[in-house]
mmCIF file of N, CA, C and O in Angstrom:
data_model
loop_
_atom_site.group_PDB
_atom_site.id
_atom_site.type_symbol
_atom_site.label_atom_id
_atom_site.label_comp_id
_atom_site.label_asym_id
_atom_site.label_seq_id
_atom_site.Cartn_x
_atom_site.Cartn_y
_atom_site.Cartn_z
ATOM 1 N N MET A 1280 1.047 -1.519 -0.137
ATOM 2 C CA MET A 1280 0.046 0.123 -0.013
ATOM 3 C C MET A 1280 1.084 1.655 0.232
ATOM 4 O O MET A 1280 0.476 2.682 -0.552
ATOM 5 N N LYS A 1281 1.821 0.905 0.291
ATOM 6 C CA LYS A 1281 2.855 2.444 0.922
ATOM 7 C C LYS A 1281 3.176 2.344 -0.924
ATOM 8 O O LYS A 1281 3.006 3.823 -1.176
ATOM 9 N N SER A 1282 3.116 2.030 -1.914
ATOM 10 C CA SER A 1282 3.903 2.585 -3.198
ATOM 11 C C SER A 1282 2.415 3.171 -3.811
ATOM 12 O O SER A 1282 2.371 3.984 -4.656
ATOM 13 N N LEU A 1283 1.089 2.614 -3.792
ATOM 14 C CA LEU A 1283 -0.138 3.539 -4.046
ATOM 15 C C LEU A 1283 -0.381 4.743 -3.481
ATOM 16 O O LEU A 1283 -0.866 5.435 -3.768
ATOM 17 N N TRP A 1284 0.129 4.887 -2.097
ATOM 18 C CA TRP A 1284 -0.276 5.900 -1.497
ATOM 19 C C TRP A 1284 0.859 7.120 -1.960
ATOM 20 O O TRP A 1284 0.893 8.123 -2.639
ATOM 21 N N ASP A 1285 2.109 6.590 -1.933
ATOM 22 C CA ASP A 1285 2.729 7.301 -3.158
ATOM 23 C C ASP A 1285 2.591 7.901 -3.949
ATOM 24 O O ASP A 1285 2.952 9.120 -4.448
ATOM 25 N N TYR A 1286 2.414 7.072 -4.866
ATOM 26 C CA TYR A 1286 1.779 6.810 -6.539
ATOM 27 C C TYR A 1286 0.427 7.765 -6.337
ATOM 28 O O TYR A 1286 0.185 9.204 -7.316
ATOM 29 N N MET A 1287 -0.368 8.406 -5.008
ATOM 30 C CA MET A 1287 -1.359 9.075 -5.460
ATOM 31 C C MET A 1287 -1.379 10.156 -4.750
ATOM 32 O O MET A 1287 -1.548 11.149 -5.512
ATOM 33 N N ARG A 1288 -0.059 10.238 -4.014
ATOM 34 C CA ARG A 1288 0.302 12.056 -3.443
ATOM 35 C C ARG A 1288 0.988 12.528 -4.609
ATOM 36 O O ARG A 1288 0.820 13.463 -4.593
ATOM 37 N N GLU A 1289 1.813 11.463 -5.319
ATOM 38 C CA GLU A 1289 2.791 12.316 -6.133
ATOM 39 C C GLU A 1289 1.758 12.442 -7.734
ATOM 40 O O GLU A 1289 1.959 13.955 -8.424
ATOM 41 N N ARG A 1290 0.687 12.152 -7.905
ATOM 42 C CA ARG A 1290 -0.723 12.216 -9.442
ATOM 43 C C ARG A 1290 -1.468 13.265 -8.271
ATOM 44 O O ARG A 1290 -2.294 13.297 -9.426
ATOM 45 N N LYS A 1291 -1.315 13.865 -7.032
ATOM 46 C CA LYS A 1291 -2.555 14.274 -6.702
ATOM 47 C C LYS A 1291 -3.672 13.588 -6.677
ATOM 48 O O LYS A 1291 -4.807 14.006 -7.130
ATOM 49 N N LEU A 1292 -3.907 12.139 -6.506
ATOM 50 C CA LEU A 1292 -5.143 11.771 -6.816
ATOM 51 C C LEU A 1292 -6.118 11.345 -5.550
ATOM 52 O O LEU A 1292 -5.187 11.223 -4.452
ATOM 53 N N SER A 1293 -7.194 11.518 -5.532
ATOM 54 C CA SER A 1293 -8.176 11.602 -4.341
ATOM 55 C C SER A 1293 -8.886 9.858 -4.482
ATOM 56 O O SER A 1293 -9.420 9.716 -3.411
ATOM 57 N N GLN A 1294 -8.854 9.348 -5.928
ATOM 58 C CA GLN A 1294 -9.810 7.873 -5.645
ATOM 59 C C GLN A 1294 -8.525 7.026 -6.190
ATOM 60 O O GLN A 1294 -8.035 7.419 -7.462
ATOM 61 N N ALA A 1295 -8.871 5.421 -6.260
ATOM 62 C CA ALA A 1295 -8.189 4.890 -6.648
ATOM 63 C C ALA A 1295 -8.836 3.202 -6.645
ATOM 64 O O ALA A 1295 -9.523 3.010 -6.218
ATOM 65 N N ILE A 1296 -8.184 2.154 -6.963
ATOM 66 C CA ILE A 1296 -8.724 1.015 -7.343
ATOM 67 C C ILE A 1296 -7.530 -0.061 -6.720
ATOM 68 O O ILE A 1296 -6.693 -0.056 -7.458
ATOM 69 N N ARG A 1297 -7.674 -0.759 -6.018
ATOM 70 C CA ARG A 1297 -6.500 -1.801 -5.815
ATOM 71 C C ARG A 1297 -7.347 -3.064 -6.138
ATOM 72 O O ARG A 1297 -8.326 -3.593 -5.674
ATOM 73 N N CYS A 1298 -6.730 -3.771 -6.761
ATOM 74 C CA CYS A 1298 -7.057 -5.292 -7.252
ATOM 75 C C CYS A 1298 -5.940 -6.063 -6.040
ATOM 76 O O CYS A 1298 -4.911 -6.232 -6.207
ATOM 77 N N SER A 1299 -6.943 -7.374 -5.485
ATOM 78 C CA SER A 1299 -5.962 -7.927 -4.711
ATOM 79 C C SER A 1299 -6.897 -9.325 -4.448
ATOM 80 O O SER A 1299 -7.706 -9.338 -5.103
ATOM 81 N N LEU A 1300 -6.245 -10.081 -3.674
ATOM 82 C CA LEU A 1300 -6.547 -11.679 -3.085
ATOM 83 C C LEU A 1300 -7.728 -11.182 -2.310
ATOM 84 O O LEU A 1300 -8.841 -12.166 -2.041
ATOM 85 N N GLU A 1301 -8.013 -10.424 -1.379
ATOM 86 C CA GLU A 1301 -8.974 -9.380 -0.670
ATOM 87 C C GLU A 1301 -10.771 -9.587 -1.000
ATOM 88 O O GLU A 1301 -11.014 -9.537 -2.500
ATOM 89 N N ASN A 1302 -11.692 -9.758 -0.401
ATOM 90 C CA ASN A 1302 -13.192 -9.498 -0.530
ATOM 91 C C ASN A 1302 -13.310 -8.118 -0.958
ATOM 92 O O ASN A 1302 -12.321 -6.830 -0.800
ATOM 93 N N PHE A 1303 -14.697 -7.437 -1.629
ATOM 94 C CA PHE A 1303 -14.951 -6.147 -1.823
ATOM 95 C C PHE A 1303 -14.277 -5.176 -0.755
ATOM 96 O O PHE A 1303 -14.857 -6.212 0.803
ATOM 97 N N GLY A 1304 -14.059 -4.342 -0.759
ATOM 98 C CA GLY A 1304 -13.782 -3.204 0.182
ATOM 99 C C GLY A 1304 -13.788 -2.246 -0.152
ATOM 100 O O GLY A 1304 -13.371 -1.849 -1.552
ATOM 101 N N GLU A 1305 -13.774 -0.737 0.965
ATOM 102 C CA GLU A 1305 -13.391 0.229 0.717
ATOM 103 C C GLU A 1305 -12.760 1.358 1.735
ATOM 104 O O GLU A 1305 -13.548 0.818 2.848
ATOM 105 N N PHE A 1306 -12.010 2.082 1.789
ATOM 106 C CA PHE A 1306 -11.830 2.857 2.592
ATOM 107 C C PHE A 1306 -11.058 4.402 2.248
ATOM 108 O O PHE A 1306 -10.614 4.402 0.866
ATOM 109 N N ASP A 1307 -10.979 4.883 3.545
ATOM 110 C CA ASP A 1307 -10.176 6.215 3.094
ATOM 111 C C ASP A 1307 -9.401 6.489 3.889
ATOM 112 O O ASP A 1307 -8.968 5.832 5.239
ATOM 113 N N TYR A 1308 -8.182 7.460 3.672
ATOM 114 C CA TYR A 1308 -7.163 7.645 4.404
ATOM 115 C C TYR A 1308 -6.736 9.403 4.484
ATOM 116 O O TYR A 1308 -6.824 9.516 3.328
ATOM 117 N N VAL A 1309 -6.358 9.776 5.520
ATOM 118 C CA VAL A 1309 -6.187 11.146 5.539
ATOM 119 C C VAL A 1309 -4.697 11.251 5.619
ATOM 120 O O VAL A 1309 -3.677 10.757 6.186
ATOM 121 N N ASP A 1310 -4.267 11.646 4.440
ATOM 122 C CA ASP A 1310 -2.415 11.642 4.215
ATOM 123 C C ASP A 1310 -2.082 13.306 5.128
ATOM 124 O O ASP A 1310 -2.073 14.189 4.149
ATOM 125 N N GLU A 1311 -1.505 12.814 6.059
ATOM 126 C CA GLU A 1311 -0.756 14.406 6.404
ATOM 127 C C GLU A 1311 0.470 14.957 5.451
ATOM 128 O O GLU A 1311 0.655 15.601 6.085
ATOM 129 N N ARG A 1312 0.907 13.996 4.993
ATOM 130 C CA ARG A 1312 2.295 14.330 4.019
ATOM 131 C C ARG A 1312 1.341 14.896 3.026
ATOM 132 O O ARG A 1312 2.301 15.711 2.545
ATOM 133 N N ALA A 1313 0.413 15.299 2.820
ATOM 134 C CA ALA A 1313 -0.293 16.428 1.706
ATOM 135 C C ALA A 1313 -0.709 17.012 2.417
ATOM 136 O O ALA A 1313 -2.308 17.119 1.864
ATOM 137 N N GLU A 1314 -1.058 17.434 3.351
ATOM 138 C CA GLU A 1314 -1.793 18.688 3.872
ATOM 139 C C GLU A 1314 -3.255 18.431 4.438
ATOM 140 O O GLU A 1314 -4.069 18.622 4.237
ATOM 141 N N GLY A 1315 -3.134 17.123 4.605
ATOM 142 C CA GLY A 1315 -4.774 16.236 5.120
ATOM 143 C C GLY A 1315 -5.323 15.728 3.899
ATOM 144 O O GLY A 1315 -6.580 15.887 4.337
ATOM 145 N N ALA A 1316 -5.225 15.606 2.448
ATOM 146 C CA ALA A 1316 -5.434 15.193 1.701
ATOM 147 C C ALA A 1316 -5.993 13.652 2.007
ATOM 148 O O ALA A 1316 -5.801 13.145 2.395
ATOM 149 N N VAL A 1317 -7.225 13.498 1.727
ATOM 150 C CA VAL A 1317 -8.403 12.275 2.037
ATOM 151 C C VAL A 1317 -8.150 11.540 0.309
ATOM 152 O O VAL A 1317 -8.437 11.862 -0.607
ATOM 153 N N ARG A 1318 -7.559 10.329 0.435
ATOM 154 C CA ARG A 1318 -7.587 9.217 -0.281
ATOM 155 C C ARG A 1318 -8.417 8.283 -0.241
ATOM 156 O O ARG A 1318 -8.625 7.788 1.134
ATOM 157 N N HIS A 1319 -9.213 7.717 -1.603
ATOM 158 C CA HIS A 1319 -10.185 7.163 -1.179
ATOM 159 C C HIS A 1319 -9.697 5.910 -2.087
ATOM 160 O O HIS A 1319 -9.651 5.979 -3.091
ATOM 161 N N VAL A 1320 -9.661 4.545 -1.450
ATOM 162 C CA VAL A 1320 -9.972 3.348 -2.221
ATOM 163 C C VAL A 1320 -10.706 2.333 -2.221
ATOM 164 O O VAL A 1320 -11.173 2.014 -1.256
ATOM 165 N N ARG A 1321 -11.092 2.170 -3.269
ATOM 166 C CA ARG A 1321 -11.584 0.709 -3.521
ATOM 167 C C ARG A 1321 -10.985 -0.503 -3.785
ATOM 168 O O ARG A 1321 -10.051 -0.536 -4.556
ATOM 169 N N VAL A 1322 -11.334 -1.359 -3.470
ATOM 170 C CA VAL A 1322 -10.673 -2.677 -3.053
ATOM 171 C C VAL A 1322 -12.024 -4.024 -3.779
ATOM 172 O O VAL A 1322 -13.194 -4.373 -3.581
ATOM 173 N N PHE A 1323 -11.080 -4.311 -5.133
ATOM 174 C CA PHE A 1323 -11.854 -5.271 -6.244
ATOM 175 C C PHE A 1323 -10.971 -6.813 -5.956
ATOM 176 O O PHE A 1323 -9.848 -6.762 -6.114
ATOM 177 N N PRO A 1324 -11.771 -8.023 -5.566
ATOM 178 C CA PRO A 1324 -10.991 -9.249 -5.674
ATOM 179 C C PRO A 1324 -10.663 -9.689 -7.171
ATOM 180 O O PRO A 1324 -11.338 -8.929 -8.032
ATOM 181 N N LEU A 1325 -9.988 -10.192 -7.602
ATOM 182 C CA LEU A 1325 -9.260 -10.432 -8.728
ATOM 183 C C LEU A 1325 -10.239 -11.279 -9.646
ATOM 184 O O LEU A 1325 -10.125 -11.044 -11.052
ATOM 185 N N TYR A 1326 -11.159 -11.899 -9.067
ATOM 186 C CA TYR A 1326 -12.417 -12.607 -10.341
ATOM 187 C C TYR A 1326 -13.025 -11.694 -10.715
ATOM 188 O O TYR A 1326 -13.847 -12.033 -11.308
ATOM 189 N N ALA A 1327 -12.900 -10.133 -9.753
ATOM 190 C CA ALA A 1327 -13.953 -9.382 -10.034
ATOM 191 C C ALA A 1327 -13.863 -8.298 -10.804
ATOM 192 O O ALA A 1327 -14.505 -7.178 -11.773
ATOM 193 N N ILE A 1328 -12.492 -8.316 -11.328
ATOM 194 C CA ILE A 1328 -11.649 -7.418 -12.365
ATOM 195 C C ILE A 1328 -12.672 -7.155 -13.703
ATOM 196 O O ILE A 1328 -12.963 -5.615 -14.149
ATOM 197 N N ARG A 1329 -13.067 -7.680 -13.893
ATOM 198 C CA ARG A 1329 -14.051 -7.641 -15.461
ATOM 199 C C ARG A 1329 -14.849 -6.722 -15.167
ATOM 200 O O ARG A 1329 -15.525 -6.267 -16.083
ATOM 201 N N GLY A 1330 -15.794 -7.031 -14.134
ATOM 202 C CA GLY A 1330 -16.973 -5.623 -14.091
ATOM 203 C C GLY A 1330 -16.456 -4.311 -13.087
ATOM 204 O O GLY A 1330 -17.784 -3.641 -12.844
ATOM 205 N N ILE A 1331 -15.578 -4.252 -13.437
ATOM 206 C CA ILE A 1331 -15.332 -2.914 -12.875
ATOM 207 C C ILE A 1331 -15.693 -2.043 -13.521
ATOM 208 O O ILE A 1331 -15.422 -2.033 -15.102
ATOM 209 N N SER A 1332 -16.245 -0.812 -13.025
ATOM 210 C CA SER A 1332 -17.181 0.404 -13.963
ATOM 211 C C SER A 1332 -16.896 1.528 -12.771
ATOM 212 O O SER A 1332 -17.141 1.897 -11.614
ATOM 213 N N TYR A 1333 -15.738 2.589 -12.986
ATOM 214 C CA TYR A 1333 -15.543 3.470 -12.239
ATOM 215 C C TYR A 1333 -16.008 5.023 -13.100
ATOM 216 O O TYR A 1333 -15.296 4.929 -14.082
ATOM 217 N N PRO A 1334 -16.269 5.509 -12.718
ATOM 218 C CA PRO A 1334 -16.796 6.976 -13.232
ATOM 219 C C PRO A 1334 -15.228 7.692 -13.726
ATOM 220 O O PRO A 1334 -14.538 7.458 -13.270
#
């Protein structure tokens, strides 16, 4: 996750998708190194990647 946070900080992104072996989920992270920016991450299991629809 550290690399995802670093990438989001560098690109000034507020949302991301993470694909993993975990179940569906989502969480927010307050990035103190980026003046309290809130980062939102949605987690998709690998079997569900085909159905990802993100605005």
